[in-house]
Amino acid sequence: AGGKETEEMALAKRFKAFIDQTPTPFHLCEESIKLLHAGGFTELKETQAWNRDGLLKPGGKYYYTRNMTTLVAFCVGEKFEPGGAFHVVGAHTDTPVLKLKPCTKKSSSGYLQVAVECYGGGLWHTWFDRELSLAGSVILSQGGKFIRRLIHIKRPILRVPTLCIHLQTADERSSFAPNKETHLQPMISLIEDSLNKSESPDPRHSSELLELLATELACNAADIRDFDLSLCDTVPGQFWGLKNEFFSSPRLDNHIHCFTALVALLEHAANIASDN
């Protein structure tokens, strides 16, 4: 009444803000860790001897991550005793996506492309004719050591176009069945735009791609040693319908379960004085 926002809509808006910032498992773990820190959780390392060193205590709240793509968080009730029960909620941080291949340099018919491969069982026809970009993890060599930097380019730089209708056969028009190896390779530039570019420091990738990443990360292209990047949609999640009762977004499977599990854990961990 009176235009007051419902509890369900408030939670949905929190989820929208979360999923818009988590295009990859790396980003999902990073954003989740921020929320865990705000909730008083302490980081553990898998290499530590938790029991021997007395790192786990009743009333404690902890998390650890593996490769920044898997995240485990838990709390220990104030009244917990060894041998007692525990509850587990699980969800996967990855989703079907087009991932960059180890060797991304590719071109065809005057266009510079980026070689990608299908990850998971995706609805690949939905990737066509969208304003796409890149997100993921980049490994840099700086100061004599390797460091990881996350990247999320939010402007459109890639597109997987469909062929205009008069260049398709009747069979192609009646049954849209793209070849995953040839039809899903996105365009990134015109080749003539790259004729005067400098030679790539890594023959696996075009100089244009490496320079793009270097600009976003404020480093030199030669510093880039490897990356784990995926394509992502630049269009954020949207509420729609007469009463905004619907929500559409990439990665709903399974980020929504990661988010609701995290929210449930944080709310439970706020008061574990009587938890056994």
Short mmCIF file of N, CA, C and O in Angstrom, two decimals, residues 99-175:
data_model
loop_
_atom_site.label_atom_id
_atom_site.label_comp_id
_atom_site.label_asym_id
_atom_site.label_seq_id
_atom_site.Cartn_x
_atom_site.Cartn_y
_atom_site.Cartn_z
N LYS A 99 33.52 -19.53 -24.07
CA LYS A 99 34.82 -19.22 -23.47
C LYS A 99 35.86 -19.04 -24.56
O LYS A 99 35.83 -19.72 -25.59
N LEU A 100 36.80 -18.14 -24.32
CA LEU A 100 37.90 -17.97 -25.26
C LEU A 100 38.79 -19.20 -25.25
O LEU A 100 39.11 -19.74 -24.20
N LYS A 101 39.21 -19.62 -26.45
CA LYS A 101 40.10 -20.76 -26.58
C LYS A 101 41.51 -20.38 -26.14
O LYS A 101 41.85 -19.19 -26.08
N PRO A 102 42.37 -21.37 -25.89
CA PRO A 102 43.77 -21.06 -25.55
C PRO A 102 44.49 -20.27 -26.64
O PRO A 102 45.37 -19.48 -26.34
N CYS A 103 44.10 -20.48 -27.88
CA CYS A 103 44.61 -19.70 -29.01
C CYS A 103 43.43 -18.98 -29.65
O CYS A 103 42.59 -19.61 -30.29
N THR A 104 43.35 -17.68 -29.47
CA THR A 104 42.15 -16.94 -29.88
C THR A 104 42.28 -16.26 -31.24
O THR A 104 41.29 -15.76 -31.77
N LYS A 105 43.48 -16.22 -31.81
CA LYS A 105 43.68 -15.48 -33.05
C LYS A 105 42.94 -16.15 -34.19
O LYS A 105 43.16 -17.33 -34.49
N LYS A 106 42.07 -15.38 -34.86
CA LYS A 106 41.22 -15.95 -35.90
C LYS A 106 40.70 -14.82 -36.77
O LYS A 106 40.47 -13.70 -36.29
N SER A 107 40.51 -15.11 -38.06
CA SER A 107 39.93 -14.11 -38.97
C SER A 107 39.21 -14.83 -40.10
O SER A 107 39.48 -16.00 -40.40
N SER A 108 38.28 -14.10 -40.73
CA SER A 108 37.53 -14.67 -41.84
C SER A 108 36.85 -13.55 -42.61
O SER A 108 36.27 -12.63 -42.00
N SER A 109 36.94 -13.60 -43.94
CA SER A 109 36.21 -12.70 -44.84
C SER A 109 36.42 -11.23 -44.50
O SER A 109 35.48 -10.43 -44.58
N GLY A 110 37.64 -10.87 -44.12
CA GLY A 110 37.94 -9.47 -43.84
C GLY A 110 37.63 -9.02 -42.42
O GLY A 110 37.75 -7.83 -42.12
N TYR A 111 37.23 -9.95 -41.55
CA TYR A 111 36.89 -9.59 -40.18
C TYR A 111 37.86 -10.27 -39.21
O TYR A 111 38.19 -11.45 -39.36
N LEU A 112 38.27 -9.53 -38.21
CA LEU A 112 39.05 -10.09 -37.12
C LEU A 112 38.09 -10.70 -36.12
O LEU A 112 37.10 -10.06 -35.72
N GLN A 113 38.35 -11.93 -35.73
CA GLN A 113 37.47 -12.64 -34.82
C GLN A 113 38.22 -13.06 -33.56
O GLN A 113 39.43 -12.86 -33.44
N VAL A 114 37.48 -13.64 -32.64
CA VAL A 114 38.06 -14.23 -31.43
C VAL A 114 37.57 -15.67 -31.36
O VAL A 114 36.36 -15.92 -31.37
N ALA A 115 38.48 -16.60 -31.31
CA ALA A 115 38.11 -18.02 -31.29
C ALA A 115 37.55 -18.40 -29.93
O ALA A 115 38.17 -18.16 -28.90
N VAL A 116 36.35 -18.97 -29.94
CA VAL A 116 35.69 -19.37 -28.69
C VAL A 116 35.23 -20.81 -28.79
O VAL A 116 35.16 -21.40 -29.87
N GLU A 117 34.90 -21.38 -27.63
CA GLU A 117 34.37 -22.73 -27.56
C GLU A 117 33.20 -22.76 -26.59
O GLU A 117 33.09 -21.91 -25.70
N CYS A 118 32.33 -23.73 -26.79
CA CYS A 118 31.15 -23.85 -25.94
C CYS A 118 31.52 -24.53 -24.63
O CYS A 118 32.18 -25.57 -24.62
N TYR A 119 31.08 -23.93 -23.53
CA TYR A 119 31.28 -24.51 -22.21
C TYR A 119 29.91 -24.84 -21.63
O TYR A 119 29.07 -23.95 -21.45
N GLY A 120 29.67 -26.11 -21.35
CA GLY A 120 28.39 -26.51 -20.80
C GLY A 120 27.35 -26.73 -21.88
O GLY A 120 27.61 -26.62 -23.08
N GLY A 121 26.14 -27.03 -21.44
CA GLY A 121 25.04 -27.29 -22.36
C GLY A 121 24.17 -26.06 -22.52
O GLY A 121 23.10 -25.95 -21.91
N GLY A 122 24.63 -25.13 -23.34
CA GLY A 122 23.93 -23.85 -23.46
C GLY A 122 22.88 -23.83 -24.57
O GLY A 122 22.87 -24.69 -25.46
N LEU A 123 22.02 -22.84 -24.51
CA LEU A 123 21.09 -22.54 -25.60
C LEU A 123 21.83 -21.59 -26.54
O LEU A 123 21.67 -20.38 -26.48
N TRP A 124 22.63 -22.15 -27.42
CA TRP A 124 23.61 -21.35 -28.16
C TRP A 124 22.97 -20.39 -29.15
O TRP A 124 23.57 -19.36 -29.49
N HIS A 125 21.76 -20.67 -29.59
CA HIS A 125 21.10 -19.73 -30.52
C HIS A 125 20.81 -18.39 -29.85
O HIS A 125 20.66 -17.37 -30.53
N THR A 126 20.75 -18.35 -28.52
CA THR A 126 20.45 -17.09 -27.83
C THR A 126 21.65 -16.15 -27.79
O THR A 126 21.51 -14.99 -27.36
N TRP A 127 22.83 -16.61 -28.22
CA TRP A 127 24.02 -15.76 -28.21
C TRP A 127 24.13 -14.90 -29.47
O TRP A 127 24.97 -14.00 -29.53
N PHE A 128 23.30 -15.16 -30.46
CA PHE A 128 23.38 -14.41 -31.70
C PHE A 128 22.77 -13.01 -31.54
O PHE A 128 21.80 -12.81 -30.81
N ASP A 129 23.38 -12.05 -32.27
CA ASP A 129 22.85 -10.69 -32.37
C ASP A 129 22.68 -10.00 -31.02
O ASP A 129 21.70 -9.30 -30.77
N ARG A 130 23.64 -10.20 -30.16
CA ARG A 130 23.69 -9.52 -28.87
C ARG A 130 24.95 -8.67 -28.77
O ARG A 130 25.96 -8.98 -29.40
N GLU A 131 24.88 -7.63 -27.97
CA GLU A 131 26.04 -6.78 -27.72
C GLU A 131 26.87 -7.45 -26.63
O GLU A 131 26.52 -7.40 -25.45
N LEU A 132 27.97 -8.07 -27.04
CA LEU A 132 28.74 -8.91 -26.13
C LEU A 132 30.05 -8.24 -25.72
O LEU A 132 30.55 -7.35 -26.40
N SER A 133 30.59 -8.71 -24.60
CA SER A 133 31.87 -8.20 -24.14
C SER A 133 32.65 -9.35 -23.50
O SER A 133 32.32 -10.52 -23.70
N LEU A 134 33.70 -9.01 -22.74
CA LEU A 134 34.58 -10.01 -22.14
C LEU A 134 34.68 -9.83 -20.63
O LEU A 134 34.65 -8.71 -20.13
N ALA A 135 34.83 -10.94 -19.93
CA ALA A 135 35.05 -10.90 -18.48
C ALA A 135 35.80 -12.16 -18.07
O ALA A 135 35.72 -13.19 -18.74
N GLY A 136 36.53 -12.06 -16.98
CA GLY A 136 37.23 -13.22 -16.46
C GLY A 136 38.48 -12.85 -15.70
O GLY A 136 38.58 -11.78 -15.09
N SER A 137 39.46 -13.74 -15.75
CA SER A 137 40.70 -13.61 -15.00
C SER A 137 41.88 -13.51 -15.95
O SER A 137 41.96 -14.25 -16.93
N VAL A 138 42.81 -12.59 -15.65
CA VAL A 138 44.01 -12.40 -16.47
C VAL A 138 45.23 -12.55 -15.56
O VAL A 138 45.27 -11.98 -14.47
N ILE A 139 46.20 -13.32 -16.03
CA ILE A 139 47.45 -13.53 -15.27
C ILE A 139 48.51 -12.60 -15.86
O ILE A 139 48.80 -12.66 -17.06
N LEU A 140 49.07 -11.75 -15.00
CA LEU A 140 50.10 -10.80 -15.41
C LEU A 140 51.45 -11.17 -14.78
O LEU A 140 51.49 -11.73 -13.68
N SER A 141 52.52 -10.84 -15.49
CA SER A 141 53.87 -10.97 -14.94
C SER A 141 54.39 -9.57 -14.64
O SER A 141 54.67 -8.79 -15.55
N GLN A 142 54.48 -9.24 -13.36
CA GLN A 142 54.91 -7.91 -12.95
C GLN A 142 55.79 -8.01 -11.71
O GLN A 142 55.47 -8.76 -10.78
N GLY A 143 56.89 -7.28 -11.72
CA GLY A 143 57.77 -7.27 -10.57
C GLY A 143 58.38 -8.62 -10.24
O GLY A 143 58.61 -8.93 -9.06
N GLY A 144 58.58 -9.44 -11.27
CA GLY A 144 59.19 -10.74 -11.03
C GLY A 144 58.26 -11.80 -10.47
O GLY A 144 58.71 -12.86 -10.04
N LYS A 145 56.95 -11.54 -10.47
CA LYS A 145 56.00 -12.54 -9.98
C LYS A 145 54.72 -12.48 -10.78
O LYS A 145 54.45 -11.51 -11.50
N PHE A 146 53.93 -13.53 -10.67
CA PHE A 146 52.65 -13.59 -11.36
C PHE A 146 51.55 -13.09 -10.43
O PHE A 146 51.50 -13.45 -9.26
N ILE A 147 50.65 -12.29 -10.99
CA ILE A 147 49.50 -11.80 -10.23
C ILE A 147 48.24 -12.00 -11.06
O ILE A 147 48.28 -12.04 -12.28
N ARG A 148 47.12 -12.14 -10.36
CA ARG A 148 45.84 -12.31 -11.03
C ARG A 148 45.04 -11.01 -10.93
O ARG A 148 44.95 -10.41 -9.86
N ARG A 149 44.47 -10.62 -12.05
CA ARG A 149 43.58 -9.46 -12.08
C ARG A 149 42.27 -9.86 -12.73
O ARG A 149 42.26 -10.56 -13.76
N LEU A 150 41.17 -9.43 -12.16
CA LEU A 150 39.87 -9.69 -12.77
C LEU A 150 39.51 -8.55 -13.71
O LEU A 150 39.86 -7.39 -13.46
N ILE A 151 38.79 -8.89 -14.75
CA ILE A 151 38.41 -7.90 -15.75
C ILE A 151 36.95 -8.10 -16.13
O ILE A 151 36.46 -9.23 -16.20
N HIS A 152 36.24 -7.00 -16.31
CA HIS A 152 34.85 -7.02 -16.77
C HIS A 152 34.65 -5.78 -17.64
O HIS A 152 34.43 -4.68 -17.12
N ILE A 153 34.77 -5.96 -18.94
CA ILE A 153 34.60 -4.86 -19.88
C ILE A 153 33.10 -4.69 -20.14
O ILE A 153 32.44 -5.61 -20.63
N LYS A 154 32.56 -3.53 -19.82
CA LYS A 154 31.11 -3.36 -19.85
C LYS A 154 30.58 -2.72 -21.12
O LYS A 154 29.38 -2.56 -21.28
N ARG A 155 31.46 -2.37 -22.05
CA ARG A 155 30.98 -1.81 -23.32
C ARG A 155 30.95 -2.91 -24.39
O ARG A 155 31.73 -3.86 -24.35
N PRO A 156 30.08 -2.82 -25.39
CA PRO A 156 30.00 -3.84 -26.43
C PRO A 156 31.25 -3.83 -27.31
O PRO A 156 31.63 -2.78 -27.83
N ILE A 157 31.87 -4.99 -27.48
CA ILE A 157 33.04 -5.09 -28.35
C ILE A 157 32.96 -6.30 -29.28
O ILE A 157 33.75 -6.40 -30.21
N LEU A 158 32.01 -7.19 -29.05
CA LEU A 158 31.91 -8.42 -29.84
C LEU A 158 30.48 -8.67 -30.26
O LEU A 158 29.53 -8.21 -29.61
N ARG A 159 30.34 -9.43 -31.34
CA ARG A 159 29.00 -9.78 -31.81
C ARG A 159 29.07 -11.07 -32.61
O ARG A 159 30.00 -11.29 -33.39
N VAL A 160 28.09 -11.94 -32.41
CA VAL A 160 27.91 -13.14 -33.23
C VAL A 160 26.71 -12.88 -34.12
O VAL A 160 25.56 -13.01 -33.68
N PRO A 161 26.93 -12.47 -35.36
CA PRO A 161 25.81 -12.04 -36.21
C PRO A 161 25.13 -13.21 -36.91
O PRO A 161 25.75 -14.23 -37.21
N THR A 162 23.85 -13.06 -37.17
CA THR A 162 23.14 -14.00 -38.03
C THR A 162 23.26 -13.53 -39.47
O THR A 162 23.44 -12.33 -39.74
N LEU A 163 23.17 -14.46 -40.38
CA LEU A 163 23.25 -14.15 -41.80
C LEU A 163 21.93 -13.57 -42.26
O LEU A 163 20.85 -14.02 -41.85
N CYS A 164 21.97 -12.54 -43.11
CA CYS A 164 20.74 -11.92 -43.60
C CYS A 164 19.90 -12.96 -44.35
O CYS A 164 20.42 -13.90 -44.95
N ILE A 165 18.60 -12.77 -44.34
CA ILE A 165 17.67 -13.80 -44.77
C ILE A 165 17.84 -14.20 -46.23
O ILE A 165 17.70 -15.37 -46.59
N HIS A 166 18.19 -13.24 -47.11
CA HIS A 166 18.29 -13.60 -48.53
C HIS A 166 19.58 -14.34 -48.86
O HIS A 166 19.78 -14.75 -50.00
N LEU A 167 20.48 -14.53 -47.87
CA LEU A 167 21.66 -15.34 -48.07
C LEU A 167 21.53 -16.72 -47.41
O LEU A 167 22.48 -17.49 -47.38
N GLN A 168 20.35 -17.00 -46.89
CA GLN A 168 20.09 -18.29 -46.29
C GLN A 168 19.25 -19.16 -47.21
O GLN A 168 18.42 -18.66 -47.96
N THR A 169 19.46 -20.45 -47.13
CA THR A 169 18.63 -21.38 -47.89
C THR A 169 17.29 -21.56 -47.18
O THR A 169 17.13 -21.19 -46.02
N ALA A 170 16.35 -22.15 -47.88
CA ALA A 170 15.03 -22.41 -47.28
C ALA A 170 15.16 -23.33 -46.07
O ALA A 170 14.48 -23.14 -45.06
N ASP A 171 16.07 -24.31 -46.15
CA ASP A 171 16.27 -25.22 -45.02
C ASP A 171 16.86 -24.49 -43.82
O ASP A 171 16.48 -24.75 -42.68
N GLU A 172 17.80 -23.56 -44.06
CA GLU A 172 18.40 -22.81 -42.97
C GLU A 172 17.38 -21.89 -42.30
O GLU A 172 17.41 -21.70 -41.09
N ARG A 173 16.49 -21.32 -43.09
CA ARG A 173 15.47 -20.44 -42.51
C ARG A 173 14.46 -21.22 -41.68
O ARG A 173 13.95 -20.72 -40.68
N SER A 174 14.14 -22.42 -42.11
CA SER A 174 13.12 -23.20 -41.41
C SER A 174 13.66 -23.89 -40.17
O SER A 174 12.91 -24.24 -39.26
N SER A 175 14.98 -24.11 -40.11
CA SER A 175 15.58 -24.80 -38.98
C SER A 175 16.92 -24.15 -38.65
O SER A 175 17.92 -24.43 -39.31
#
